[in-house]
XYZ file of C-alpha atoms in Angstrom:
280
model
C 4.240 9.577 -15.301
C 7.012 7.521 -17.330
C 7.733 5.348 -14.625
C 6.376 3.535 -11.654
C 5.840 5.736 -9.039
C 7.580 5.324 -5.043
C 5.038 5.576 -2.147
C 6.544 6.158 1.007
C 5.041 4.394 3.757
C 4.839 6.611 6.981
C 3.018 4.780 10.009
C 1.948 6.882 12.617
C 1.162 3.812 15.055
C 2.670 1.905 17.768
C 2.672 -1.303 16.658
C 3.679 -1.696 12.730
C 5.846 -4.661 12.378
C 8.778 -2.752 10.827
C 8.379 1.064 12.351
C 6.370 0.849 14.924
C 6.517 3.975 17.282
C 9.454 5.406 15.813
C 6.927 8.262 13.714
C 4.221 8.181 16.533
C 5.013 11.880 17.427
C 3.683 14.452 14.779
C 7.283 16.379 14.502
C 8.746 13.199 13.789
C 6.447 11.951 11.221
C 7.099 15.518 9.525
C 10.600 15.220 9.342
C 10.517 11.677 7.880
C 7.985 12.621 5.155
C 10.861 15.097 4.287
C 13.502 13.214 4.670
C 11.695 10.124 2.304
C 10.934 13.242 -0.134
C 14.267 13.894 0.023
C 15.042 10.608 -0.859
C 12.758 10.660 -4.017
C 9.129 9.426 -2.939
C 6.595 10.740 -5.227
C 3.470 10.194 -2.556
C 3.593 9.633 1.157
C 1.026 7.315 2.428
C 0.101 7.777 6.313
C -1.916 4.963 8.274
C -2.696 5.045 11.835
C -4.026 1.773 12.430
C -1.257 -1.186 11.995
C -2.736 -4.285 9.596
C 0.053 -6.733 10.498
C -0.970 -10.307 11.380
C -1.864 -9.980 14.998
C -2.992 -6.410 15.251
C -5.653 -5.217 17.208
C -7.605 -2.216 15.687
C -7.564 1.290 17.354
C -10.478 3.351 18.315
C -11.673 5.525 15.453
C -11.279 8.534 17.608
C -7.406 7.347 18.223
C -6.594 6.758 14.590
C -8.154 10.389 13.678
C -5.841 11.887 16.506
C -2.764 9.951 14.759
C -3.544 10.671 11.396
C -5.331 14.112 10.617
C -2.765 16.413 11.877
C 0.085 14.232 9.913
C -2.139 14.341 6.825
C -2.712 18.117 7.142
C 1.260 18.962 7.788
C 2.402 16.798 5.254
C 0.096 17.907 2.463
C 1.212 21.208 3.119
C 4.491 20.202 1.887
C 2.887 19.762 -1.614
C 3.431 16.147 -1.920
C 0.446 13.957 -2.812
C -0.821 12.278 0.191
C -2.469 8.928 0.847
C -4.387 8.142 3.583
C -4.038 4.149 4.727
C -7.625 3.517 6.290
C -10.407 0.913 6.256
C -12.724 3.649 7.836
C -14.969 6.112 5.983
C -14.933 8.571 8.581
C -10.841 8.841 8.959
C -11.038 8.835 4.584
C -13.374 11.751 4.838
C -10.973 13.933 7.496
C -7.946 12.604 5.747
C -9.660 14.100 2.288
C -11.058 17.186 3.647
C -7.097 17.921 5.441
C -5.149 17.295 2.020
C -5.371 13.600 0.888
C -5.486 12.736 -2.480
C -5.735 9.177 -2.436
C -7.891 6.917 -0.315
C -5.668 3.568 0.074
C -8.371 1.400 1.753
C -6.896 -2.522 2.486
C -10.039 -3.900 2.983
C -11.620 -2.859 -0.627
C -14.769 -1.386 1.015
C -15.338 -4.765 3.021
C -14.312 -3.285 6.621
C -17.021 -0.253 6.704
C -19.999 -0.264 4.711
C -19.588 3.298 4.274
C -16.458 3.455 2.717
C -17.538 3.751 -0.812
C -20.306 5.544 -0.708
C -18.032 8.122 1.214
C -15.280 8.181 -1.365
C -17.619 8.073 -4.316
C -19.151 11.637 -2.462
C -15.894 12.743 -2.114
C -14.734 12.568 -5.539
C -17.771 14.988 -6.248
C -16.498 17.499 -3.427
C -12.768 16.747 -4.587
C -12.465 16.088 -7.923
C -9.368 13.738 -8.542
C -9.610 11.792 -5.367
C -8.123 8.076 -6.065
C -9.353 4.820 -4.388
C -6.939 1.900 -3.711
C -8.978 -1.045 -3.302
C -6.998 -3.826 -1.998
C -7.658 -7.748 -1.814
C -8.390 -8.557 1.668
C -10.238 -10.953 3.480
C -9.789 -10.436 7.356
C -8.364 -8.103 9.763
C -5.008 -8.474 10.917
C -6.290 -10.425 14.296
C -7.370 -13.493 12.323
C -6.020 -12.895 8.648
C -3.915 -15.969 8.796
C -6.720 -18.085 9.434
C -7.979 -17.310 6.051
C -5.120 -17.991 3.486
C -7.179 -20.947 1.745
C -7.466 -20.930 -2.034
C -8.356 -23.038 -4.541
C -6.231 -21.270 -6.969
C -5.009 -18.346 -5.368
C -4.131 -16.221 -8.660
C -8.059 -16.977 -10.087
C -9.474 -16.651 -6.510
C -7.548 -13.260 -5.565
C -8.494 -11.864 -9.155
C -12.182 -12.835 -8.709
C -12.466 -11.460 -5.000
C -10.370 -8.230 -6.328
C -12.712 -7.359 -9.033
C -15.599 -8.093 -7.013
C -14.750 -4.942 -5.093
C -13.944 -2.975 -8.287
C -17.143 -3.807 -9.215
C -18.632 -3.023 -5.782
C -16.838 0.371 -5.728
C -18.346 1.756 -9.421
C -21.664 0.208 -8.456
C -21.146 2.698 -5.694
C -20.500 5.619 -8.076
C -16.742 5.701 -7.997
C -15.021 6.999 -10.681
C -13.457 3.780 -12.616
C -10.982 5.635 -14.009
C -9.818 6.925 -10.152
C -9.540 3.010 -9.053
C -6.323 1.467 -8.319
C -5.944 -2.057 -7.590
C -3.475 -3.846 -4.916
C -3.223 -7.735 -5.209
C -2.539 -7.520 -0.976
C 0.408 -9.238 -0.813
C 0.983 -10.675 2.516
C -2.652 -10.399 3.525
C -4.244 -13.633 4.227
C -1.628 -15.479 2.171
C 1.244 -17.490 3.103
C 4.739 -16.839 2.156
C 4.363 -19.726 -1.082
C 0.892 -18.031 -2.004
C 2.272 -14.770 -2.035
C 4.938 -15.886 -4.559
C 2.972 -17.554 -6.962
C 0.755 -14.548 -6.860
C 3.609 -12.513 -7.709
C 4.576 -14.601 -10.593
C 1.454 -13.247 -11.759
C 1.559 -9.864 -10.813
C 1.644 -8.693 -14.638
C -1.754 -10.160 -14.788
C -3.180 -7.748 -12.925
C -2.166 -4.967 -15.368
C -4.703 -6.463 -17.774
C -7.673 -4.837 -16.294
C -7.837 -1.490 -17.136
C -6.842 0.072 -13.753
C -3.403 1.311 -12.264
C -1.966 -1.296 -9.827
C 0.162 -0.550 -6.568
C 2.275 -3.290 -5.423
C 3.355 -3.244 -1.805
C 5.659 -5.816 -0.565
C 8.116 -3.575 1.537
C 10.107 -5.468 4.408
C 7.342 -8.337 4.481
C 7.027 -11.887 6.124
C 7.657 -13.481 2.880
C 10.662 -12.063 2.037
C 12.227 -12.863 5.522
C 11.103 -16.240 5.487
C 12.851 -16.743 1.920
C 16.550 -15.128 3.433
C 15.862 -17.168 6.559
C 19.293 -18.527 8.295
C 19.950 -20.724 11.100
C 18.985 -17.929 13.473
C 15.542 -17.684 11.734
C 13.658 -15.123 9.168
C 15.730 -12.168 8.397
C 14.592 -9.299 10.385
C 12.310 -6.628 8.634
C 14.936 -3.581 8.577
C 16.972 -6.162 6.469
C 14.847 -6.735 3.961
C 15.421 -3.735 1.862
C 17.497 -5.261 -0.775
C 14.952 -7.984 -1.833
C 12.252 -5.373 -1.203
C 14.380 -3.532 -4.006
C 14.555 -6.555 -6.469
C 10.949 -6.652 -6.684
C 10.449 -3.281 -7.091
C 12.583 -3.524 -10.203
C 10.647 -6.290 -11.179
C 7.379 -4.992 -10.694
C 8.243 -1.414 -12.434
C 9.846 -3.369 -15.201
C 6.203 -4.625 -15.722
C 4.797 -1.116 -15.492
C 3.141 -1.246 -12.181
C 1.383 2.366 -11.243
C 3.249 2.588 -7.563
C 5.138 0.763 -5.193
C 4.704 1.094 -1.484
C 8.004 1.125 0.435
C 8.994 1.574 3.845
C 12.795 2.516 2.664
C 12.836 4.847 -0.462
C 16.140 5.907 -1.803
C 17.084 2.066 -2.984
C 13.638 1.631 -4.417
C 13.711 5.017 -6.273
C 16.787 3.702 -7.558
C 15.338 0.411 -9.056
C 12.526 2.495 -10.407
C 14.690 4.651 -12.526
C 16.914 1.677 -13.741
C 14.045 -0.287 -14.581
C 12.530 2.982 -16.410
C 15.940 3.564 -18.588
C 16.217 0.093 -19.671
C 12.446 0.242 -20.920
C 13.125 3.713 -22.754
C 15.905 1.717 -24.818
C 18.192 3.430 -27.162
C 21.707 4.893 -26.335
C 21.966 8.293 -25.039
C 24.779 10.307 -23.015
C 27.449 7.945 -24.299
C 31.031 9.859 -23.741
């Protein structure tokens, strides 16, 4: 693609921080996927486990129950589906149901079978991508792990270590996508420091996925005396970051709200193209 892709978030969970419970029913999830496609989504990322701070994990059977019917239904629409999971069993079932991307926020740390499973899936389902995100701990304790000597250097080192582990396990390097993990085991200042260096993640030979949609550090930035701005009122700030990341050339942005993010991507792509066309 000549522009950054827009990955629409489809949470089939009861407890996600922004839209928990809204799309838990398969029919509602499919309707929302269609709406995001109408708004310009290029990819749909389906997740059955909330990773918000303080969240608890569902049993694997419950995650499979939530995710697999929706993956199958959305993939049937002809769009590339990403499965947001830290479990190898869910990744395998989702790819077999039609998913083309495994989006593992743990970078293989949460499930020791994940990397080998993805490597095997790439042999049986050529073209499957693997997103490795920077991660230190599950949602229930992630905020306790926000300690860095140098957040940019430490995140880069730890993320590239997960890349190396993925390659060693047999995952095709060309199919690896890196995600700096904004909001995961990082406080507000650390997120902003990392965002200021976001372009550096493009220098390691891999596509980069950025997920900042509606995250807490945006709510804290826009806080009033009443407290942080609510998640569903953070889309304009998200679009500002989307435009900046798209101008840098990231592969995709992951978002709850598609239309404004697609508009921001189109503006960045047009500016990058330069020249004057269509003048009347």
